[in-house]
mmCIF file of C-alpha atoms in Angstrom:
data_model
loop_
_atom_site.group_PDB
_atom_site.id
_atom_site.type_symbol
_atom_site.label_atom_id
_atom_site.label_comp_id
_atom_site.label_asym_id
_atom_site.label_seq_id
_atom_site.Cartn_x
_atom_site.Cartn_y
_atom_site.Cartn_z
ATOM 1 C CA UNK A 28 -11.471 162.584 171.443
ATOM 2 C CA UNK A 29 -12.583 164.925 174.195
ATOM 3 C CA UNK A 30 -16.121 166.231 173.878
ATOM 4 C CA UNK A 31 -18.788 168.170 175.726
ATOM 5 C CA UNK A 32 -22.518 167.650 175.430
ATOM 6 C CA UNK A 33 -24.894 170.201 176.836
ATOM 7 C CA UNK A 34 -28.649 170.424 176.752
ATOM 8 C CA UNK A 35 -30.189 171.832 173.646
ATOM 9 C CA UNK A 36 -31.831 175.175 173.944
ATOM 10 C CA UNK A 37 -33.329 177.546 173.821
ATOM 11 C CA UNK A 38 -34.433 177.739 177.442
ATOM 12 C CA UNK A 39 -37.039 180.320 178.408
ATOM 13 C CA UNK A 40 -37.791 181.046 182.054
ATOM 14 C CA UNK A 41 -39.616 183.624 184.096
ATOM 15 C CA UNK A 42 -37.705 185.844 186.482
ATOM 16 C CA UNK A 43 -36.928 184.141 189.823
ATOM 17 C CA UNK A 44 -37.299 180.652 188.346
ATOM 18 C CA UNK A 45 -34.777 177.893 189.042
ATOM 19 C CA UNK A 46 -32.274 177.183 186.285
ATOM 20 C CA UNK A 47 -30.483 173.969 185.393
ATOM 21 C CA UNK A 48 -28.419 173.545 182.251
ATOM 22 C CA UNK A 49 -27.082 170.030 181.917
ATOM 23 C CA UNK A 50 -23.555 169.327 180.767
ATOM 24 C CA UNK A 51 -21.743 166.018 180.430
ATOM 25 C CA UNK A 52 -18.293 165.372 179.114
ATOM 26 C CA UNK A 53 -16.030 162.708 177.681
ATOM 27 C CA UNK A 54 -12.330 163.009 178.284
ATOM 28 C CA UNK A 55 -9.246 160.970 178.913
ATOM 29 C CA UNK A 56 -7.527 161.973 182.106
ATOM 30 C CA UNK A 57 -8.786 164.625 184.469
ATOM 31 C CA UNK A 58 -9.836 167.779 182.684
ATOM 32 C CA UNK A 59 -10.680 171.137 184.173
ATOM 33 C CA UNK A 60 -14.292 172.132 183.611
ATOM 34 C CA UNK A 61 -15.680 175.567 182.844
ATOM 35 C CA UNK A 62 -18.836 177.485 182.175
ATOM 36 C CA UNK A 63 -18.496 180.493 179.905
ATOM 37 C CA UNK A 64 -21.239 183.033 179.241
ATOM 38 C CA UNK A 65 -21.787 185.147 176.136
ATOM 39 C CA UNK A 66 -24.089 188.121 176.601
ATOM 40 C CA UNK A 67 -25.735 189.562 173.481
ATOM 41 C CA UNK A 68 -23.184 191.304 171.286
ATOM 42 C CA UNK A 69 -20.267 190.454 173.561
ATOM 43 C CA UNK A 70 -17.453 187.923 173.758
ATOM 44 C CA UNK A 71 -16.994 184.916 175.984
ATOM 45 C CA UNK A 72 -16.613 185.515 179.688
ATOM 46 C CA UNK A 73 -15.552 182.931 182.219
ATOM 47 C CA UNK A 74 -18.455 182.355 184.598
ATOM 48 C CA UNK A 75 -17.020 179.644 186.841
ATOM 49 C CA UNK A 76 -14.662 176.707 186.847
ATOM 50 C CA UNK A 77 -13.683 173.567 188.727
ATOM 51 C CA UNK A 78 -10.372 171.818 188.398
ATOM 52 C CA UNK A 79 -10.890 168.503 190.197
ATOM 53 C CA UNK A 80 -13.581 166.054 191.202
ATOM 54 C CA UNK A 81 -16.127 167.297 193.760
ATOM 55 C CA UNK A 82 -14.991 170.904 193.385
ATOM 56 C CA UNK A 83 -17.831 173.390 193.210
ATOM 57 C CA UNK A 84 -17.421 176.482 191.090
ATOM 58 C CA UNK A 85 -19.618 179.462 191.880
ATOM 59 C CA UNK A 86 -20.069 183.029 190.714
ATOM 60 C CA UNK A 87 -22.939 185.545 190.493
ATOM 61 C CA UNK A 88 -25.335 183.048 192.101
ATOM 62 C CA UNK A 89 -24.478 180.310 189.600
ATOM 63 C CA UNK A 90 -23.025 177.006 190.767
ATOM 64 C CA UNK A 91 -21.699 173.837 189.170
ATOM 65 C CA UNK A 92 -20.153 170.759 190.789
ATOM 66 C CA UNK A 93 -17.548 168.575 189.092
ATOM 67 C CA UNK A 94 -19.021 165.061 189.265
ATOM 68 C CA UNK A 95 -16.474 162.521 188.090
ATOM 69 C CA UNK A 96 -18.755 159.537 188.657
ATOM 70 C CA UNK A 97 -21.393 160.899 186.290
ATOM 71 C CA UNK A 98 -18.950 162.931 184.143
ATOM 72 C CA UNK A 99 -21.173 165.949 184.602
ATOM 73 C CA UNK A 100 -20.891 169.651 185.389
ATOM 74 C CA UNK A 101 -24.464 170.934 185.454
ATOM 75 C CA UNK A 102 -25.016 174.667 185.852
ATOM 76 C CA UNK A 103 -27.618 175.823 188.377
ATOM 77 C CA UNK A 104 -29.013 179.067 189.704
ATOM 78 C CA UNK A 105 -31.744 179.339 192.276
ATOM 79 C CA UNK A 106 -33.408 182.518 191.014
ATOM 80 C CA UNK A 107 -32.651 183.863 187.553
ATOM 81 C CA UNK A 108 -32.881 187.503 186.532
ATOM 82 C CA UNK A 109 -33.604 189.150 183.197
ATOM 83 C CA UNK A 110 -29.937 190.160 183.075
ATOM 84 C CA UNK A 111 -28.940 186.469 183.015
ATOM 85 C CA UNK A 112 -30.263 186.181 179.464
ATOM 86 C CA UNK A 113 -27.281 184.971 177.446
ATOM 87 C CA UNK A 114 -25.753 181.915 175.807
ATOM 88 C CA UNK A 115 -24.020 179.547 178.218
ATOM 89 C CA UNK A 116 -21.178 177.300 177.100
ATOM 90 C CA UNK A 117 -19.863 174.321 179.001
ATOM 91 C CA UNK A 118 -16.219 173.539 178.269
ATOM 92 C CA UNK A 119 -13.440 171.215 179.318
ATOM 93 C CA UNK A 120 -9.722 171.574 179.124
ATOM 94 C CA UNK A 121 -7.370 168.663 178.990
ATOM 95 C CA UNK A 122 -4.886 169.327 176.222
ATOM 96 C CA UNK A 123 -7.022 172.049 174.676
ATOM 97 C CA UNK A 124 -10.247 173.849 175.414
ATOM 98 C CA UNK A 125 -13.282 172.076 173.977
ATOM 99 C CA UNK A 126 -16.701 173.732 174.031
ATOM 100 C CA UNK A 127 -20.232 172.463 173.970
ATOM 101 C CA UNK A 128 -22.697 173.895 171.473
ATOM 102 C CA UNK A 129 -24.085 176.467 173.869
ATOM 103 C CA UNK A 130 -27.498 176.900 175.441
ATOM 104 C CA UNK A 131 -29.407 180.103 174.898
ATOM 105 C CA UNK A 132 -31.242 181.292 178.002
ATOM 106 C CA UNK A 133 -33.974 183.920 177.858
ATOM 107 C CA UNK A 134 -35.409 185.224 181.114
ATOM 108 C CA UNK A 135 -38.675 187.105 180.893
ATOM 109 C CA UNK A 136 -39.844 189.657 183.478
ATOM 110 C CA UNK B 29 -8.496 194.232 185.706
ATOM 111 C CA UNK B 30 -6.371 193.257 182.689
ATOM 112 C CA UNK B 31 -8.281 192.066 179.653
ATOM 113 C CA UNK B 32 -7.787 190.760 176.146
ATOM 114 C CA UNK B 33 -8.622 193.280 173.444
ATOM 115 C CA UNK B 34 -9.345 192.707 169.769
ATOM 116 C CA UNK B 35 -9.578 194.960 166.735
ATOM 117 C CA UNK B 36 -11.548 195.583 164.666
ATOM 118 C CA UNK B 37 -14.857 194.632 166.212
ATOM 119 C CA UNK B 38 -16.326 194.028 162.757
ATOM 120 C CA UNK B 39 -14.514 193.442 159.474
ATOM 121 C CA UNK B 40 -16.226 193.190 156.114
ATOM 122 C CA UNK B 41 -14.204 191.916 153.175
ATOM 123 C CA UNK B 42 -14.602 190.592 149.661
ATOM 124 C CA UNK B 43 -14.013 186.915 148.916
ATOM 125 C CA UNK B 44 -10.382 186.318 147.984
ATOM 126 C CA UNK B 45 -9.049 189.249 149.971
ATOM 127 C CA UNK B 46 -6.550 188.956 152.786
ATOM 128 C CA UNK B 47 -7.578 189.975 156.300
ATOM 129 C CA UNK B 48 -5.590 190.429 159.482
ATOM 130 C CA UNK B 49 -7.343 190.213 162.811
ATOM 131 C CA UNK B 50 -5.532 191.756 165.739
ATOM 132 C CA UNK B 51 -5.413 190.874 169.400
ATOM 133 C CA UNK B 52 -3.610 192.239 172.422
ATOM 134 C CA UNK B 53 -3.402 189.447 175.001
ATOM 135 C CA UNK B 54 -3.053 190.014 178.728
ATOM 136 C CA UNK B 55 0.442 191.350 179.106
ATOM 137 C CA UNK B 56 2.133 188.691 181.222
ATOM 138 C CA UNK B 57 0.442 185.682 179.633
ATOM 139 C CA UNK B 58 2.517 183.156 177.734
ATOM 140 C CA UNK B 59 -0.021 181.168 175.694
ATOM 141 C CA UNK B 60 -2.204 182.669 172.998
ATOM 142 C CA UNK B 61 -5.117 181.186 171.084
ATOM 143 C CA UNK B 62 -7.538 181.790 168.275
ATOM 144 C CA UNK B 63 -11.039 180.336 168.147
ATOM 145 C CA UNK B 64 -13.906 180.872 165.778
ATOM 146 C CA UNK B 65 -17.660 180.657 166.107
ATOM 147 C CA UNK B 66 -19.733 180.354 162.972
ATOM 148 C CA UNK B 67 -23.149 181.876 163.573
ATOM 149 C CA UNK B 68 -25.324 179.546 165.616
ATOM 150 C CA UNK B 69 -22.601 176.926 166.025
ATOM 151 C CA UNK B 70 -20.133 175.964 168.693
ATOM 152 C CA UNK B 71 -16.896 177.728 169.453
ATOM 153 C CA UNK B 72 -14.071 175.885 167.658
ATOM 154 C CA UNK B 73 -10.376 175.853 168.458
ATOM 155 C CA UNK B 74 -8.112 177.036 165.662
ATOM 156 C CA UNK B 75 -4.588 177.362 167.004
ATOM 157 C CA UNK B 76 -2.448 177.829 170.081
ATOM 158 C CA UNK B 77 0.842 179.716 170.188
ATOM 159 C CA UNK B 78 3.646 179.569 172.714
ATOM 160 C CA UNK B 79 7.244 180.729 172.711
ATOM 161 C CA UNK B 80 6.875 182.279 169.254
ATOM 162 C CA UNK B 81 5.637 179.175 167.539
ATOM 163 C CA UNK B 82 2.454 177.226 166.967
ATOM 164 C CA UNK B 83 2.034 174.610 169.684
ATOM 165 C CA UNK B 84 -1.154 173.053 168.345
ATOM 166 C CA UNK B 85 -3.578 173.589 165.497
ATOM 167 C CA UNK B 86 -6.863 172.099 164.406
ATOM 168 C CA UNK B 87 -7.793 170.703 161.010
ATOM 169 C CA UNK B 88 -9.582 173.984 160.318
ATOM 170 C CA UNK B 89 -6.281 175.864 160.478
ATOM 171 C CA UNK B 90 -5.084 175.125 156.970
ATOM 172 C CA UNK B 91 -2.507 176.884 154.790
ATOM 173 C CA UNK B 92 -4.811 179.873 154.354
ATOM 174 C CA UNK B 93 -4.325 180.754 158.009
ATOM 175 C CA UNK B 94 -1.257 182.035 159.790
ATOM 176 C CA UNK B 95 -0.512 183.587 163.154
ATOM 177 C CA UNK B 96 2.184 185.949 164.249
ATOM 178 C CA UNK B 97 3.369 187.842 167.288
ATOM 179 C CA UNK B 98 5.024 190.743 165.498
ATOM 180 C CA UNK B 99 6.014 192.595 168.656
ATOM 181 C CA UNK B 100 5.753 192.214 172.418
ATOM 182 C CA UNK B 101 2.077 192.974 172.628
ATOM 183 C CA UNK B 102 0.131 192.042 169.477
ATOM 184 C CA UNK B 103 -0.990 188.607 168.308
ATOM 185 C CA UNK B 104 -2.457 188.428 164.816
ATOM 186 C CA UNK B 105 -4.457 185.975 162.731
ATOM 187 C CA UNK B 106 -4.109 186.301 158.968
ATOM 188 C CA UNK B 107 -6.411 184.719 156.438
ATOM 189 C CA UNK B 108 -4.701 184.892 153.055
ATOM 190 C CA UNK B 109 -7.601 184.488 150.666
ATOM 191 C CA UNK B 110 -10.934 184.631 152.410
ATOM 192 C CA UNK B 111 -13.822 182.365 151.511
ATOM 193 C CA UNK B 112 -17.500 182.811 152.212
ATOM 194 C CA UNK B 113 -17.326 180.076 154.822
ATOM 195 C CA UNK B 114 -14.720 182.034 156.785
ATOM 196 C CA UNK B 115 -17.509 184.358 157.913
ATOM 197 C CA UNK B 116 -17.599 183.923 161.681
ATOM 198 C CA UNK B 117 -16.794 185.519 165.005
ATOM 199 C CA UNK B 118 -13.110 185.102 165.777
ATOM 200 C CA UNK B 119 -12.039 185.089 169.401
ATOM 201 C CA UNK B 120 -8.544 185.570 170.739
ATOM 202 C CA UNK B 121 -7.650 184.196 174.159
ATOM 203 C CA UNK B 122 -4.612 184.129 176.395
ATOM 204 C CA UNK B 123 -3.579 182.186 179.462
ATOM 205 C CA UNK B 124 -0.772 181.135 181.747
ATOM 206 C CA UNK B 125 1.054 183.856 183.564
ATOM 207 C CA UNK B 126 4.664 183.084 184.509
ATOM 208 C CA UNK B 127 4.679 180.214 186.969
ATOM 209 C CA UNK B 128 1.270 179.011 185.824
ATOM 210 C CA UNK B 129 0.318 175.846 184.000
ATOM 211 C CA UNK B 130 -1.356 174.964 180.742
ATOM 212 C CA UNK B 131 -4.505 174.095 182.669
ATOM 213 C CA UNK B 132 -4.913 177.723 183.720
ATOM 214 C CA UNK B 133 -8.028 179.597 182.694
ATOM 215 C CA UNK B 134 -8.144 181.118 179.232
ATOM 216 C CA UNK B 135 -9.374 184.697 179.044
ATOM 217 C CA UNK B 136 -11.192 185.706 175.905
ATOM 218 C CA UNK B 137 -11.401 188.937 174.000
ATOM 219 C CA UNK B 138 -14.709 190.374 172.776
ATOM 220 C CA UNK B 139 -14.250 188.940 169.287
ATOM 221 C CA UNK B 140 -14.022 190.222 165.730
ATOM 222 C CA UNK B 141 -16.992 189.551 163.508
ATOM 223 C CA UNK B 142 -15.692 188.749 160.029
ATOM 224 C CA UNK B 143 -18.129 188.987 157.147
ATOM 225 C CA UNK B 144 -16.964 187.727 153.766
ATOM 226 C CA UNK B 145 -19.081 188.883 150.825
#
């Protein structure tokens, strides 16, 4: 069945560091890919998405490119802030939305 | 900006009791969903609902669970006889405005934390 694998956390960075959170997927067909973010004490918020190969999703300085050849959708940000501390979930949607386990990011001042 | 809302934010119940979790999806959306997240684990799909009936459900969604759209705005999840292992965060989501497709983005509510004692 469809599945998402994302890098195990937790990830701890200093402010202004470069962030990469790896995500790979397995799916039949051509799913849409998403990154959701969950800030402490809050629900899931859509961060960015890409619906076809080579699309780049971007929002709030975060980017991810839909790579069909490597079945990946890695999340990147050039300079993280303390306010980016949250849990990040990679997800795909073919028939239904399938989430990865989440990666907790802590950014220290 | 329209959003999905959920009530209550936190529900505490005794094992064996019935609970109803409430959601108000985005008003013009056509598909509704429930997910759960056990503490420290991944978000899991429970059920999807379209045109007043269940369109898909997971193996988690057994006979103890039911969903209902009792009026034009609310979407509820009922757990008939709660178990300790039902303790989790439950998220409602909605998607697909008229003219959209099932691949459209799902928008999530803030969740209801259910604690079963």
